[in-house]
Short mmCIF file of C-alpha atoms in Angstrom, two decimals:
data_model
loop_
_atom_site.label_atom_id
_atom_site.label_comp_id
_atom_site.label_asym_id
_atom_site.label_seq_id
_atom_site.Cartn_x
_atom_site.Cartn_y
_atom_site.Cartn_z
CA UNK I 1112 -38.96 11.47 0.84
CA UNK I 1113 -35.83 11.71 2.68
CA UNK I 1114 -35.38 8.55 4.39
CA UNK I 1115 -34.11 6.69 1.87
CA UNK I 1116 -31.98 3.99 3.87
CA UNK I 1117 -32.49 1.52 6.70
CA UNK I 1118 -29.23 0.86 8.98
CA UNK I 1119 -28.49 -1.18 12.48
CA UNK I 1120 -25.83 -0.25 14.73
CA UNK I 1121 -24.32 -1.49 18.12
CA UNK I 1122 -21.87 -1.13 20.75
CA UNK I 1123 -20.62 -1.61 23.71
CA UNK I 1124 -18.72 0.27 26.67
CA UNK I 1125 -16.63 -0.52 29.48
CA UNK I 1126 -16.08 1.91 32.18
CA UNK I 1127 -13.38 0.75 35.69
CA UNK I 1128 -12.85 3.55 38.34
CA UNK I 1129 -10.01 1.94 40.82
CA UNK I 1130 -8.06 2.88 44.01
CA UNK I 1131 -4.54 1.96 43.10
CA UNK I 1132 -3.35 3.47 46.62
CA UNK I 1133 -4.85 5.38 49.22
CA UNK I 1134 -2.60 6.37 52.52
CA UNK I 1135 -2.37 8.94 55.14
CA UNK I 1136 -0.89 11.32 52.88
CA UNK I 1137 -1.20 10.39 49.52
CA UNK I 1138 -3.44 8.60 46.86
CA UNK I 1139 -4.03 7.47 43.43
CA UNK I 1140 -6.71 6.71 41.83
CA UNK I 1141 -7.52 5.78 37.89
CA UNK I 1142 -10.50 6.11 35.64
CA UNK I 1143 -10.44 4.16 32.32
CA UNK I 1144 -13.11 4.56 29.41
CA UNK I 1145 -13.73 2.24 26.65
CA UNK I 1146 -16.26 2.72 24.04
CA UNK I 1147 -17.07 0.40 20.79
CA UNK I 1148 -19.43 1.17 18.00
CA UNK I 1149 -19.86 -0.13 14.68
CA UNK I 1150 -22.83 0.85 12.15
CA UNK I 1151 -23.92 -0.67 8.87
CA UNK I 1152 -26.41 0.29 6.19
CA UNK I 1153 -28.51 -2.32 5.62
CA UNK I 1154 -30.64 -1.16 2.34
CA UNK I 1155 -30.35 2.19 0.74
CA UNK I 1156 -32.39 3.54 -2.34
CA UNK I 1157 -30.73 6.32 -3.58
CA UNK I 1158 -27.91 6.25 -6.40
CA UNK I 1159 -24.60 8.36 -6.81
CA UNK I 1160 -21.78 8.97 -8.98
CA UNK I 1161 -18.41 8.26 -8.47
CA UNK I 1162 -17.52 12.03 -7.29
CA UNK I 1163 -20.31 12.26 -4.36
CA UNK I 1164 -18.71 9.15 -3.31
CA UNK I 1165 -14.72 10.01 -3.02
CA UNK I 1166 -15.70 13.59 -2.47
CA UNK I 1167 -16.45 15.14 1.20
CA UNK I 1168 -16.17 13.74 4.34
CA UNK I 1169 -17.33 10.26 3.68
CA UNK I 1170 -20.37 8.69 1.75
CA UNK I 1171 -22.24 5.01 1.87
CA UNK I 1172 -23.24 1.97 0.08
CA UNK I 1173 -25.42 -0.71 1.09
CA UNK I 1174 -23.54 -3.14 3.82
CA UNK I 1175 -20.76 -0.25 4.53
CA UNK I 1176 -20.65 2.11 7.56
CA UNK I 1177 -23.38 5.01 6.94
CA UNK I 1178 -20.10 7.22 6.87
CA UNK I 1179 -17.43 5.27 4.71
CA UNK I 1180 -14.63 6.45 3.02
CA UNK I 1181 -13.99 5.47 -0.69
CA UNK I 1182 -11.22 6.18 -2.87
CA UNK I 1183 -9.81 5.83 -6.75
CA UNK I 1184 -7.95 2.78 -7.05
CA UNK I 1185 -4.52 4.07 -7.27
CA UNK I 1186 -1.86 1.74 -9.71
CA UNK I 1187 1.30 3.43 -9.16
CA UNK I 1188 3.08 6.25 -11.30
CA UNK I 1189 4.24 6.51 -15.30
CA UNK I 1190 7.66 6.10 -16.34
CA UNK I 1191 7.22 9.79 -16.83
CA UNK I 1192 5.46 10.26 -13.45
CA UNK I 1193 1.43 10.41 -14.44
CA UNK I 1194 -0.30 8.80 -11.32
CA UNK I 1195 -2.69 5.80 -12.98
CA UNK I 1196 -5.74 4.13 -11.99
CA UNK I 1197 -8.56 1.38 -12.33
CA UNK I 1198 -11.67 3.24 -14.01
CA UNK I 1199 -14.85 2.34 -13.84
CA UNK I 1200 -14.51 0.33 -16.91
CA UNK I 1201 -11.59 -1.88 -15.55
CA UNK I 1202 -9.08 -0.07 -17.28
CA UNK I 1203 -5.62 0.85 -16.67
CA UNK I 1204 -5.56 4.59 -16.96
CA UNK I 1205 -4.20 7.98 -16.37
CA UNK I 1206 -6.89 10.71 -17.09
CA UNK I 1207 -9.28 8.72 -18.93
CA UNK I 1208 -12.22 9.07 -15.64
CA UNK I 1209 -15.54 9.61 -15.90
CA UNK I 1210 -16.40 10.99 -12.37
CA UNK I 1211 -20.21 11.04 -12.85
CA UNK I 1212 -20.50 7.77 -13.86
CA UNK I 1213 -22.82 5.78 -11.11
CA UNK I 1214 -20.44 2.43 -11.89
CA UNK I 1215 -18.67 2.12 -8.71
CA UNK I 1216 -17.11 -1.23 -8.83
CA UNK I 1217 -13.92 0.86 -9.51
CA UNK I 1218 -13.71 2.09 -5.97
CA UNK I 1219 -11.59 1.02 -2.93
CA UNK I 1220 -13.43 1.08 0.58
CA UNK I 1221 -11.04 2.42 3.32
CA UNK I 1222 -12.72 1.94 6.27
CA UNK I 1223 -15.75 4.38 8.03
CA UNK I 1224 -14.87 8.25 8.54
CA UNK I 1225 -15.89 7.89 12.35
CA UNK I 1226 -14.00 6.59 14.79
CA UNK I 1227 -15.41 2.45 16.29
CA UNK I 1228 -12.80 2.77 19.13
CA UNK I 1229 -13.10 5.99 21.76
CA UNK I 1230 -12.23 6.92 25.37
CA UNK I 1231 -10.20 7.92 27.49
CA UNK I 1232 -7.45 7.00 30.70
CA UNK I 1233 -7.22 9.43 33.68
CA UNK I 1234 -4.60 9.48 36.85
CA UNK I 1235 -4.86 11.42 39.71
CA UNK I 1236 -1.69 11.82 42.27
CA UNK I 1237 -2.76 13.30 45.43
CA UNK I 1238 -0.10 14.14 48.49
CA UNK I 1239 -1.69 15.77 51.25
CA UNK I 1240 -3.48 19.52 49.15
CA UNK I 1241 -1.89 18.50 45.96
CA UNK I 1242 -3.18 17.05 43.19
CA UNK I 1243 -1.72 15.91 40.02
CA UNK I 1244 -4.49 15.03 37.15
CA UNK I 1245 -2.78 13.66 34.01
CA UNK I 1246 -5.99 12.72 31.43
CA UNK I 1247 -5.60 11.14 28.13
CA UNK I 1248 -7.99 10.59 25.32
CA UNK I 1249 -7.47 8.37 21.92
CA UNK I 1250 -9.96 7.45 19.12
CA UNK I 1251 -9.31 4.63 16.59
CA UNK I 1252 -10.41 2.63 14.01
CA UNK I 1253 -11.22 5.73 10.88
CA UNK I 1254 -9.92 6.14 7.58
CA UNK I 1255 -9.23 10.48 6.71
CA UNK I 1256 -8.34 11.70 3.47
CA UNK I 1257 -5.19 13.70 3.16
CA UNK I 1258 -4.70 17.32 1.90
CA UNK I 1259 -6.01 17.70 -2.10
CA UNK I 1260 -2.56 19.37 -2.39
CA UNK I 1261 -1.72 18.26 -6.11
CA UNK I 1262 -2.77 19.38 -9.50
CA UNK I 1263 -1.56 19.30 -13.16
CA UNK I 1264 -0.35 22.77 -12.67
CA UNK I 1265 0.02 25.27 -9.93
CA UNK I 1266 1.44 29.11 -9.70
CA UNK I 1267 3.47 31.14 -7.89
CA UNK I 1268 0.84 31.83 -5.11
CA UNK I 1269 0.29 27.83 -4.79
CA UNK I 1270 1.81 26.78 -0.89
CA UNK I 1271 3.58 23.57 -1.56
CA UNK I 1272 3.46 20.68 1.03
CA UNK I 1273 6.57 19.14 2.40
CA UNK I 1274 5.70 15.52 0.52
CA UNK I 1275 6.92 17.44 -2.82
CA UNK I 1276 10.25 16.98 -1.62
CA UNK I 1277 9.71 13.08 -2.63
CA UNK I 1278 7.75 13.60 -5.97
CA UNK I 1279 9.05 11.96 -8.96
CA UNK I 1280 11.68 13.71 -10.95
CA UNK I 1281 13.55 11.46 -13.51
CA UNK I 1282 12.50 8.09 -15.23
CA UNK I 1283 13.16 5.28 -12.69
CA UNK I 1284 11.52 7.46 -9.37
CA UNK I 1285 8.08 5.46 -9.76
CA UNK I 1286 9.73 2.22 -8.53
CA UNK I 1287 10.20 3.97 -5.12
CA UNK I 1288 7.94 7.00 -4.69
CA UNK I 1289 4.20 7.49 -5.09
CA UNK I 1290 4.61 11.18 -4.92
CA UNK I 1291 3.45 12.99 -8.95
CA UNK I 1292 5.76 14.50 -10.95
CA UNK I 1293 5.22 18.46 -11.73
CA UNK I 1294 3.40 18.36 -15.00
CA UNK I 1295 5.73 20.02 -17.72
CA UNK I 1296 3.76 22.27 -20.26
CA UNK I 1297 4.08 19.13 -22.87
CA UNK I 1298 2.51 17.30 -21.05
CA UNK I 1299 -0.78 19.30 -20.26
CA UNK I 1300 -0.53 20.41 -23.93
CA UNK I 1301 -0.73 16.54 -25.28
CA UNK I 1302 -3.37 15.68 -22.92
CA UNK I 1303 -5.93 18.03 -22.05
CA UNK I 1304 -7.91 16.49 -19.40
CA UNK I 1305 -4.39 15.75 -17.46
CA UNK I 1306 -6.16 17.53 -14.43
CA UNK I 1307 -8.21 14.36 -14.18
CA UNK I 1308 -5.69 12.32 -13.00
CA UNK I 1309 -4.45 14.69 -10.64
CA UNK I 1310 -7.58 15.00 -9.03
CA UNK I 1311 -8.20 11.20 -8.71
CA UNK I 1312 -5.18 11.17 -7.25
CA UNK I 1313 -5.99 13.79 -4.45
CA UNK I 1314 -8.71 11.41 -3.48
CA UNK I 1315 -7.00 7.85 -4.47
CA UNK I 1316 -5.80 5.23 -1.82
CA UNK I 1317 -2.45 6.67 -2.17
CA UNK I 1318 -3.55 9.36 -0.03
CA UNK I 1319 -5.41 8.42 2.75
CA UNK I 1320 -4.25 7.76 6.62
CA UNK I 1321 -5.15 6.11 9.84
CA UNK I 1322 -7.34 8.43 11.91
CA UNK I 1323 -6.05 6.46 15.10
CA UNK I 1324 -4.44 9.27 17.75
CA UNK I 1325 -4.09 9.06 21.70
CA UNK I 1326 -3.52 12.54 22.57
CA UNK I 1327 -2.71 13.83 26.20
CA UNK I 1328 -5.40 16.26 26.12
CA UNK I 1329 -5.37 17.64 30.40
CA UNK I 1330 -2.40 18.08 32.86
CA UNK I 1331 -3.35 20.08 36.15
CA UNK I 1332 -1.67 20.61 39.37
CA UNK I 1333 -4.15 22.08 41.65
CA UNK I 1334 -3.43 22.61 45.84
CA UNK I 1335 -6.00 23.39 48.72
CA UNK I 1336 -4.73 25.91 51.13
CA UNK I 1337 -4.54 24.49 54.41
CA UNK I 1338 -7.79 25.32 56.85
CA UNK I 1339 -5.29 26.61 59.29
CA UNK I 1340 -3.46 29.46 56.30
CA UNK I 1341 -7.25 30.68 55.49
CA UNK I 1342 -9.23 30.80 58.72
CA UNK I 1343 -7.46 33.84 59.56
CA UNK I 1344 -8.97 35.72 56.34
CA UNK I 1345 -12.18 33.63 57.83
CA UNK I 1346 -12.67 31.61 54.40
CA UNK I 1347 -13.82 28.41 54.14
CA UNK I 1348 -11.62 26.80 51.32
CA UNK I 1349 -8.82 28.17 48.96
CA UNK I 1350 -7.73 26.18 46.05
CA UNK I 1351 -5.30 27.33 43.32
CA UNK I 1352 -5.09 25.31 39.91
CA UNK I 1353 -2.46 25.72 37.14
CA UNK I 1354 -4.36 23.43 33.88
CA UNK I 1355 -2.56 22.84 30.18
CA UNK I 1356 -5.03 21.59 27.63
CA UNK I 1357 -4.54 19.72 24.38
CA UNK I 1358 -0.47 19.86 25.13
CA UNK I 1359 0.49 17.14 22.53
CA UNK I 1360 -0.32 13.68 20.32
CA UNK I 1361 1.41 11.16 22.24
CA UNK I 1362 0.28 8.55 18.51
CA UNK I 1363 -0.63 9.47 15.76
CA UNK I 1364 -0.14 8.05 11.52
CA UNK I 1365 2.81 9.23 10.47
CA UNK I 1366 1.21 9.86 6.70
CA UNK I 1367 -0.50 13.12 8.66
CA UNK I 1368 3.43 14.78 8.63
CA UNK I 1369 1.98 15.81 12.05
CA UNK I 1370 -1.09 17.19 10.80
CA UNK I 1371 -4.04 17.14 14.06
CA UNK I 1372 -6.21 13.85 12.61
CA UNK I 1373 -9.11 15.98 15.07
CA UNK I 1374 -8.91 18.58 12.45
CA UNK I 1375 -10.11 16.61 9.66
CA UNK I 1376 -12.69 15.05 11.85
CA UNK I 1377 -14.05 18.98 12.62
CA UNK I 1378 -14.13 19.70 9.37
CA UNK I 1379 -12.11 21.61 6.56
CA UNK I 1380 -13.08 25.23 7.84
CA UNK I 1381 -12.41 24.61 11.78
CA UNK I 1382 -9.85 25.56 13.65
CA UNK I 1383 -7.40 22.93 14.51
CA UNK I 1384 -6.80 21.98 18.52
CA UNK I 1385 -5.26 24.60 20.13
CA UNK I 1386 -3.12 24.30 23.28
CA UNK I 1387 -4.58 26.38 26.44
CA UNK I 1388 -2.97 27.16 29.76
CA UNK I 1389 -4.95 28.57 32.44
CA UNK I 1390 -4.82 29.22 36.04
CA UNK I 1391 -7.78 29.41 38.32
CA UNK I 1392 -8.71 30.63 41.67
CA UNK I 1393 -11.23 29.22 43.73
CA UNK I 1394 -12.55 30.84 46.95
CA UNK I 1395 -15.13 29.76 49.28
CA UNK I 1396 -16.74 31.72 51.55
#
């Protein structure tokens, strides 16, 4: 009862290992990875409402990505700073959104949740027992929802993001930001499903970003004791490597405000990337 859908994917990948130089005393060499996928749900029998669609990490219609990313068509801000939308009637609106309606000709398709594009670029710099490995990775071609950092009203224990310092504060902001005003108590007062809008516009195309990144995820320096330093402690190899790990994003959309696009990927409760140094010893005997 669970297989519901039918869906056809396909890819290809490209891997080139090449000497650049190789001499007496030193040598570089360069591994390159390419990967392309692309899926596609090609029948699906199984209905939902607008919320299981703009909701979680990413849900599917027939002839999308079996992960997609939809979102509330957002139509700019209120003279008075109310984001709007399309509902799934057609209409122009603020709050006025029924989220469990299964009419979904209302949403906006972003793009799939997964990365099509992945791999990865390598050097290694070798001069006589040292060797220099710089590695890169990058991932592109996803669509990631932002932070559902806004509301119709918030307290004092409420952490606010940085993008509030462009939110709309006096009539004439909405031709230049897309960034809510701070509901005022008259406002939640005259309309009392303001939160709607709010929330629609947590997960409206206003706030989603490129999950593209090319991070420089390895750099090691490593160095083999000479046979002629060791033999006298009658070992057969020595090698010493200093490694730094996820260092920094070299790309990344600049919508994230430097937020890991990885994280989102790992889901809400993980633990973002975390930079790691180590050194290691290796001793042969």
């Amino acid at each position: 009862m669970l297989n519901v859908a039918s869906m056809r994917s396909h890819g290809e990948e490209l891997s080139i290992s090449s000497k650049n130089f190789v001499g007496k005393d030193f040598q570089w060499t360069t591994d390159f990875i390419f990967s392309h996928v692309t899926t596609k749900v090609t029948s699906l029998d199984s209905r939902k409402r607008i919320i299981d669609m703009i909701t979680g990490s990413g849900f599917t219609k027939e002839g999308y990505a079996y992960r997609s990313l939809f979102s509330m068509d957002y139509r700019g801000l209120t003279s008075s700073g109310i984001p709007t939308f399309i509902n799934e009637d057609g209409d122009l609106v603020t709050s006025d959104i029924n989220f469990q309606s299964y009419e979904l000709g209302n949403l906006v398709y972003e793009g799939p949740t997964d990365p099509t594009i992945t791999g990865s670029l390598g050097n290694v710099f070798s001069y006589k027992g040292f060797h220099l490995n710089i590695f890169a990775t990058y991932a592109f071609g996803n669509k990631i929802r932002l932070d559902p950092s806004f509301a119709s009203s918030y307290s004092d224990l409420d952490a606010m993001p940085k993008e509030f310092k462009n939110r709309w504060t006096i009539a004439g902001d909405e031709a230049h930001t897309d960034i809510p005003a701070i509901a005022d108590l008259r406002q939640i007062q005259s309309d009392n499903i303001l939160h709607r809008a709010y929330n629609a516009y947590n997960r409206s195309t206003a706030r989603v970003a490129k999950g593209d990144f090319i991070r420089m995820k390895e750099i090691s320096l490593s160095y083999d004791f000479p046979q002629q330093w060791i033999s006298y402690l009658h070992l057969n190899a020595v090698n010493l490597k200093l490694q730094a790990t996820n260092l920094f994003l070299i790309y990344s959309d600049k919508k994230l405000n430097g937020q890991d696009p990885e994280f989102f990927n790992a889901g809400g409760v993980a633990v973002p990337m975390a930079r790691q140094f180590t050194m290691t010893l290796r001793v042969g005997l």
